Each structure stands twice: as structure tokens, then as C-alpha cells.
Amino acid sequence: MFAAPPVHEAELFASLPPSLRLTDRDSGWAFGKGGRLHSFLEGPAYDRQGRLYVTDIPYGRIFRIDSTGQFELFAEYDGWPNGLAFHKDGRLFIADHFHGIMVCDPQTREIRPHLTRFQREGFKGTNDLVFTSNGDLYFTDQGQTGLQDPTGRVFRLREDGQVDCLLKNIPSPNGLVLTPDEKTLLLAVTRANQIWRLPIHSDGTTSKVSIFIQLSGSLAGPDGLAMDSQGNLAIAHCGLGCVWLFSRLGEPMLRINTPAGFSATNLAFCPDDPLQVVITESDSGSLYGATLPTPGLPLFS
């Protein structure tokens, strides 16, 4: 075991205004969440202009947030959007728990299906996604998998349209990031409270998958991930109310607490201030900011 790392407190950046909190609707996505939800913010992502976007999973909403923390309802549709990732051409890709991979045209704000089937079968419930430098898209298919049903999957959608299933025996695959050299995919396995390490070979396959980090405690587990430019890994630990920073060797470096609640679900580095991260705290409908010691890894967008 390692010594406990230094602890920092995140600062409130923005909170979903009362006018956008829904108290008169039910959502099928809320199954197992303990009742009606006012929102569930996830998937923070910045476009090339430095504007921040987040999803509201249960009600099919995508918000855009300006630098002062003001929310704008950017898009709304019949779906359950979770993870977001921008293509370098400006399109917004969405891992939708209900539909699969969707894509949004930021000019018209129209959302269309992009990949809804694999070998004629629907997905369990796609969760998060990340682009490689050549435009390939890795994404997780989580659904309701867990230790009782370790059948979650990781897919790669190649730039040419080919779809590969890299791994299909995962108890709740969630957030994922690539190391700076793109030779390794790191994967949050929520229900096992672990981060898995997937070596990516030159032919696109993986083998010798291992546990990179074993976490403990919490009511959920590791959720969203972010990578800095030196290969250090930031982990949003849902159910523990914090973000961990681990070195590229798996040593704990820092803990950042989100004071409003325990559901720190995801995070993203800010392009205008590459040391700054924004964190979604989903129970309270809030976003927090914190400073990390090393700039974030530049993304495909």
C-alpha cells in the first residue's frame, strides 16, 4: 500500500439553474438510482473554441456552459447521452446508453445515429468514448453489467468504418483514455473498483490485459478518466466524491474532493488553462474546478 497523497478541495464553477432542473418527469435510465432525478450531469468535453459541453443522461439533454458558468440548453432529443468527444472536424460524438454512438452537427444541432449495431445486435448501453490521433474511436459498452454479469465490452470504430470488439468480459466498463504514445488503453472498470491496462498492438488487438490500479471503498467505483501530457492518470471516483491523480507507474499523487456530494462522475482538462480540470458532480448538478500539476494531454479535436 502507498501513503495517502495530499488532499485538495475543488472549487464550485457552475451549478445547473433551477429552471433547468426537472422535477416532474420520470426516466427509464433512473432504474436503480433511488427515485426521480432532477438531472444527472456527465461527459464534460471542450470544443475547439474552448466551449464546455456536458450531458444530462436521463432526459436526453446536452448543455453548453460559458466561461462564467452560465448554462445553455444546446440540444435535446429522445435518448440517454453519456460520454462526449469532439472530432477534429467539429462534430460532436455521443455515447448514448439507449441508442449507441450518435453524432451531432454543432451548426444545426441535429443529432443522428452513427453506430447502433454490432453484427446485427444492439449494444448493452454505450458509456464513454475517446479518439486516437488518426481518428479511430474507442468506446465502452457497459449497460447493466457488473460482477454478476461480466460481459461488458470495449470496441474500436476505425476511421474507415470497420468495427472491432477488443474485449468482452468486463464487469462494467466505463471511462477510457489512451496513454500519450497511444500504445496502451486505460479502462475504468466500475463494479470491480479497478483500472485495467490494455496494451494495444500494431495490428489493433490486445492481450495480457492487467489490473493497473486497484481502488477501494465508495458506493460505485471509478468512472471518467483523463490523461495528462506526462502520462499521469486522473480518475473520477464516483461514490467517493473525489478525483485521484496517479502517476504513469500507478502511484497516488493527489486527491481532489468535490464538497457537494459523492458522485464525481467525470472530468476534462480545459484547453484555455491546461492545468485546470472541470469535474461533474452529478448528485448536486454541479461542476467543480481544480488545478493539477501537469497540463492535460491534447485531444484529437
mmCIF file of N, CA, C and O in Angstrom, residues 29 42 55 57 77 79-84 93-102 114-118 121-129 137-145 152-155 163 173-176:
data_model
loop_
_atom_site.group_PDB
_atom_site.id
_atom_site.type_symbol
_atom_site.label_atom_id
_atom_site.label_comp_id
_atom_site.label_asym_id
_atom_site.label_seq_id
_atom_site.Cartn_x
_atom_site.Cartn_y
_atom_site.Cartn_z
ATOM 1 N N TRP A 29 -33.913 5.555 -17.507
ATOM 2 C CA TRP A 29 -32.488 5.442 -17.170
ATOM 3 C C TRP A 29 -32.269 5.449 -15.664
ATOM 4 O O TRP A 29 -31.260 4.936 -15.171
ATOM 5 N N GLU A 42 -22.974 14.555 -16.904
ATOM 6 C CA GLU A 42 -21.864 13.655 -17.242
ATOM 7 C C GLU A 42 -21.146 14.191 -18.475
ATOM 8 O O GLU A 42 -21.529 15.198 -19.059
ATOM 9 N N THR A 55 -23.496 16.403 -20.659
ATOM 10 C CA THR A 55 -24.758 15.716 -20.919
ATOM 11 C C THR A 55 -25.608 15.671 -19.661
ATOM 12 O O THR A 55 -25.119 15.765 -18.540
ATOM 13 N N ILE A 57 -27.977 12.759 -18.696
ATOM 14 C CA ILE A 57 -28.300 11.439 -19.237
ATOM 15 C C ILE A 57 -29.803 11.130 -19.228
ATOM 16 O O ILE A 57 -30.370 10.763 -20.266
ATOM 17 N N TYR A 77 -33.039 15.541 -27.180
ATOM 18 C CA TYR A 77 -33.550 14.508 -28.078
ATOM 19 C C TYR A 77 -33.981 13.299 -27.258
ATOM 20 O O TYR A 77 -33.775 13.237 -26.041
ATOM 21 N N GLY A 79 -33.142 10.273 -26.074
ATOM 22 C CA GLY A 79 -32.014 9.385 -25.851
ATOM 23 C C GLY A 79 -31.471 9.559 -24.450
ATOM 24 O O GLY A 79 -31.989 10.341 -23.645
ATOM 25 N N TRP A 80 -30.399 8.824 -24.152
ATOM 26 C CA TRP A 80 -29.721 8.887 -22.853
ATOM 27 C C TRP A 80 -28.233 9.139 -23.092
ATOM 28 O O TRP A 80 -27.403 8.228 -23.012
ATOM 29 N N PRO A 81 -27.848 10.382 -23.411
ATOM 30 C CA PRO A 81 -26.449 10.684 -23.742
ATOM 31 C C PRO A 81 -25.553 10.619 -22.513
ATOM 32 O O PRO A 81 -25.887 11.139 -21.456
ATOM 33 N N ASN A 82 -24.393 9.981 -22.668
ATOM 34 C CA ASN A 82 -23.454 9.866 -21.559
ATOM 35 C C ASN A 82 -22.136 10.553 -21.927
ATOM 36 O O ASN A 82 -21.966 11.723 -21.669
ATOM 37 N N GLY A 83 -21.184 9.841 -22.519
ATOM 38 C CA GLY A 83 -19.898 10.420 -22.854
ATOM 39 C C GLY A 83 -19.951 11.264 -24.116
ATOM 40 O O GLY A 83 -20.760 11.021 -25.017
ATOM 41 N N LEU A 84 -19.069 12.266 -24.185
ATOM 42 C CA LEU A 84 -18.939 13.139 -25.347
ATOM 43 C C LEU A 84 -17.485 13.181 -25.798
ATOM 44 O O LEU A 84 -16.568 13.119 -24.978
ATOM 45 N N PHE A 93 -19.425 13.638 -31.036
ATOM 46 C CA PHE A 93 -19.810 12.235 -30.940
ATOM 47 C C PHE A 93 -20.325 11.959 -29.523
ATOM 48 O O PHE A 93 -19.780 12.461 -28.536
ATOM 49 N N ILE A 94 -21.376 11.145 -29.453
ATOM 50 C CA ILE A 94 -22.097 10.903 -28.208
ATOM 51 C C ILE A 94 -22.195 9.403 -27.979
ATOM 52 O O ILE A 94 -22.653 8.667 -28.856
ATOM 53 N N ALA A 95 -21.769 8.947 -26.797
ATOM 54 C CA ALA A 95 -22.030 7.571 -26.375
ATOM 55 C C ALA A 95 -23.376 7.585 -25.663
ATOM 56 O O ALA A 95 -23.500 8.091 -24.554
ATOM 57 N N ASP A 96 -24.403 7.058 -26.335
ATOM 58 C CA ASP A 96 -25.765 7.103 -25.834
ATOM 59 C C ASP A 96 -26.154 5.730 -25.290
ATOM 60 O O ASP A 96 -26.071 4.729 -25.996
ATOM 61 N N HIS A 97 -26.566 5.695 -24.028
ATOM 62 C CA HIS A 97 -26.892 4.427 -23.371
ATOM 63 C C HIS A 97 -28.054 3.720 -24.062
ATOM 64 O O HIS A 97 -28.131 2.482 -24.049
ATOM 65 N N PHE A 98 -28.939 4.469 -24.677
ATOM 66 C CA PHE A 98 -30.129 3.892 -25.292
ATOM 67 C C PHE A 98 -29.909 3.518 -26.756
ATOM 68 O O PHE A 98 -30.352 2.460 -27.210
ATOM 69 N N HIS A 99 -29.213 4.359 -27.502
ATOM 70 C CA HIS A 99 -29.138 4.201 -28.957
ATOM 71 C C HIS A 99 -27.813 3.650 -29.476
ATOM 72 O O HIS A 99 -27.785 3.063 -30.555
ATOM 73 N N GLY A 100 -26.713 3.875 -28.772
ATOM 74 C CA GLY A 100 -25.402 3.535 -29.309
ATOM 75 C C GLY A 100 -24.596 4.807 -29.525
ATOM 76 O O GLY A 100 -24.697 5.762 -28.761
ATOM 77 N N ILE A 101 -23.804 4.848 -30.587
ATOM 78 C CA ILE A 101 -22.995 6.027 -30.888
ATOM 79 C C ILE A 101 -23.790 6.962 -31.796
ATOM 80 O O ILE A 101 -24.216 6.577 -32.884
ATOM 81 N N MET A 102 -23.965 8.189 -31.324
ATOM 82 C CA MET A 102 -24.693 9.211 -32.061
ATOM 83 C C MET A 102 -23.706 10.309 -32.452
ATOM 84 O O MET A 102 -22.588 10.394 -31.916
ATOM 85 N N HIS A 114 -25.080 7.086 -35.518
ATOM 86 C CA HIS A 114 -23.826 6.851 -36.237
ATOM 87 C C HIS A 114 -23.458 5.368 -36.243
ATOM 88 O O HIS A 114 -23.047 4.833 -37.266
ATOM 89 N N LEU A 115 -23.607 4.704 -35.091
ATOM 90 C CA LEU A 115 -23.345 3.269 -34.991
ATOM 91 C C LEU A 115 -24.271 2.719 -33.911
ATOM 92 O O LEU A 115 -24.071 2.983 -32.730
ATOM 93 N N THR A 116 -25.265 1.961 -34.324
ATOM 94 C CA THR A 116 -26.269 1.465 -33.377
ATOM 95 C C THR A 116 -26.277 -0.054 -33.249
ATOM 96 O O THR A 116 -26.999 -0.585 -32.405
ATOM 97 N N ARG A 117 -25.480 -0.744 -34.049
ATOM 98 C CA ARG A 117 -25.471 -2.210 -34.043
ATOM 99 C C ARG A 117 -24.058 -2.720 -34.218
ATOM 100 O O ARG A 117 -23.203 -2.059 -34.799
ATOM 101 N N PHE A 118 -23.819 -3.928 -33.700
ATOM 102 C CA PHE A 118 -22.591 -4.660 -33.976
ATOM 103 C C PHE A 118 -22.998 -6.081 -34.324
ATOM 104 O O PHE A 118 -23.629 -6.768 -33.519
ATOM 105 N N GLU A 121 -26.635 -6.934 -33.773
ATOM 106 C CA GLU A 121 -27.168 -6.841 -32.424
ATOM 107 C C GLU A 121 -26.955 -5.434 -31.863
ATOM 108 O O GLU A 121 -25.937 -4.795 -32.134
ATOM 109 N N GLY A 122 -27.921 -4.977 -31.061
ATOM 110 C CA GLY A 122 -27.781 -3.701 -30.399
ATOM 111 C C GLY A 122 -26.754 -3.760 -29.270
ATOM 112 O O GLY A 122 -26.352 -4.839 -28.830
ATOM 113 N N PHE A 123 -26.333 -2.605 -28.807
ATOM 114 C CA PHE A 123 -25.385 -2.537 -27.703
ATOM 115 C C PHE A 123 -26.105 -2.669 -26.363
ATOM 116 O O PHE A 123 -27.301 -2.434 -26.250
ATOM 117 N N LYS A 124 -25.361 -3.033 -25.336
ATOM 118 C CA LYS A 124 -25.914 -3.130 -23.991
ATOM 119 C C LYS A 124 -26.246 -1.754 -23.425
ATOM 120 O O LYS A 124 -27.209 -1.587 -22.679
ATOM 121 N N GLY A 125 -25.439 -0.783 -23.765
ATOM 122 C CA GLY A 125 -25.581 0.579 -23.279
ATOM 123 C C GLY A 125 -24.237 1.264 -23.331
ATOM 124 O O GLY A 125 -23.428 1.126 -22.410
ATOM 125 N N THR A 126 -23.956 1.969 -24.446
ATOM 126 C CA THR A 126 -22.636 2.592 -24.588
ATOM 127 C C THR A 126 -22.466 3.708 -23.559
ATOM 128 O O THR A 126 -23.417 4.376 -23.162
ATOM 129 N N ASN A 127 -21.217 3.921 -23.124
ATOM 130 C CA ASN A 127 -20.988 4.777 -21.967
ATOM 131 C C ASN A 127 -20.013 5.917 -22.216
ATOM 132 O O ASN A 127 -20.300 7.056 -21.915
ATOM 133 N N ASP A 128 -18.826 5.624 -22.736
ATOM 134 C CA ASP A 128 -17.819 6.674 -22.902
ATOM 135 C C ASP A 128 -16.995 6.370 -24.143
ATOM 136 O O ASP A 128 -17.027 5.252 -24.684
ATOM 137 N N LEU A 129 -16.222 7.366 -24.591
ATOM 138 C CA LEU A 129 -15.524 7.235 -25.868
ATOM 139 C C LEU A 129 -14.327 8.171 -25.921
ATOM 140 O O LEU A 129 -14.285 9.186 -25.235
ATOM 141 N N LEU A 137 -12.019 5.503 -33.078
ATOM 142 C CA LEU A 137 -12.819 5.809 -31.895
ATOM 143 C C LEU A 137 -12.944 4.559 -31.039
ATOM 144 O O LEU A 137 -13.466 3.538 -31.481
ATOM 145 N N TYR A 138 -12.448 4.632 -29.804
ATOM 146 C CA TYR A 138 -12.658 3.566 -28.828
ATOM 147 C C TYR A 138 -13.857 3.943 -27.959
ATOM 148 O O TYR A 138 -14.007 5.113 -27.568
ATOM 149 N N PHE A 139 -14.698 2.949 -27.643
ATOM 150 C CA PHE A 139 -15.829 3.232 -26.768
ATOM 151 C C PHE A 139 -16.191 2.008 -25.941
ATOM 152 O O PHE A 139 -15.865 0.875 -26.294
ATOM 153 N N THR A 140 -16.838 2.283 -24.807
ATOM 154 C CA THR A 140 -17.241 1.212 -23.892
ATOM 155 C C THR A 140 -18.731 0.923 -24.032
ATOM 156 O O THR A 140 -19.538 1.812 -24.306
ATOM 157 N N ASP A 141 -19.070 -0.338 -23.809
ATOM 158 C CA ASP A 141 -20.455 -0.808 -23.839
ATOM 159 C C ASP A 141 -20.745 -1.438 -22.476
ATOM 160 O O ASP A 141 -20.446 -2.604 -22.238
ATOM 161 N N GLN A 142 -21.320 -0.643 -21.588
ATOM 162 C CA GLN A 142 -21.448 -1.026 -20.194
ATOM 163 C C GLN A 142 -22.777 -1.674 -19.858
ATOM 164 O O GLN A 142 -22.839 -2.743 -19.255
ATOM 165 N N GLY A 143 -23.875 -1.002 -20.208
ATOM 166 C CA GLY A 143 -25.200 -1.499 -19.837
ATOM 167 C C GLY A 143 -25.325 -1.702 -18.339
ATOM 168 O O GLY A 143 -24.849 -0.902 -17.537
ATOM 169 N N GLN A 144 -25.926 -2.828 -17.932
ATOM 170 C CA GLN A 144 -26.105 -3.164 -16.520
ATOM 171 C C GLN A 144 -25.101 -4.218 -16.058
ATOM 172 O O GLN A 144 -25.325 -4.901 -15.056
ATOM 173 N N THR A 145 -23.985 -4.321 -16.765
ATOM 174 C CA THR A 145 -23.003 -5.340 -16.404
ATOM 175 C C THR A 145 -22.344 -5.016 -15.069
ATOM 176 O O THR A 145 -22.317 -3.880 -14.613
ATOM 177 N N GLY A 152 -19.441 -6.817 -20.145
ATOM 178 C CA GLY A 152 -19.248 -5.530 -20.793
ATOM 179 C C GLY A 152 -18.137 -5.595 -21.830
ATOM 180 O O GLY A 152 -17.262 -6.464 -21.786
ATOM 181 N N ARG A 153 -18.155 -4.628 -22.754
ATOM 182 C CA ARG A 153 -17.246 -4.714 -23.898
ATOM 183 C C ARG A 153 -16.556 -3.379 -24.182
ATOM 184 O O ARG A 153 -17.055 -2.322 -23.821
ATOM 185 N N VAL A 154 -15.399 -3.488 -24.845
ATOM 186 C CA VAL A 154 -14.698 -2.335 -25.411
ATOM 187 C C VAL A 154 -14.619 -2.536 -26.912
ATOM 188 O O VAL A 154 -14.215 -3.615 -27.383
ATOM 189 N N PHE A 155 -14.999 -1.504 -27.659
ATOM 190 C CA PHE A 155 -14.983 -1.556 -29.119
ATOM 191 C C PHE A 155 -14.047 -0.487 -29.679
ATOM 192 O O PHE A 155 -13.764 0.527 -29.018
ATOM 193 N N VAL A 163 -15.562 -2.099 -37.452
ATOM 194 C CA VAL A 163 -15.794 -2.165 -36.011
ATOM 195 C C VAL A 163 -15.147 -3.431 -35.460
ATOM 196 O O VAL A 163 -15.363 -4.534 -35.987
ATOM 197 N N PRO A 173 -17.495 -1.793 -17.850
ATOM 198 C CA PRO A 173 -16.519 -0.879 -18.448
ATOM 199 C C PRO A 173 -17.092 0.528 -18.550
ATOM 200 O O PRO A 173 -18.239 0.721 -18.952
ATOM 201 N N ASN A 174 -16.290 1.516 -18.197
ATOM 202 C CA ASN A 174 -16.795 2.880 -18.106
ATOM 203 C C ASN A 174 -15.856 3.825 -18.851
ATOM 204 O O ASN A 174 -15.682 3.713 -20.044
ATOM 205 N N GLY A 175 -15.204 4.763 -18.147
ATOM 206 C CA GLY A 175 -14.331 5.716 -18.811
ATOM 207 C C GLY A 175 -13.084 5.067 -19.378
ATOM 208 O O GLY A 175 -12.635 4.010 -18.909
ATOM 209 N N LEU A 176 -12.503 5.703 -20.392
ATOM 210 C CA LEU A 176 -11.294 5.156 -21.014
ATOM 211 C C LEU A 176 -10.455 6.285 -21.601
ATOM 212 O O LEU A 176 -10.980 7.307 -22.040
#
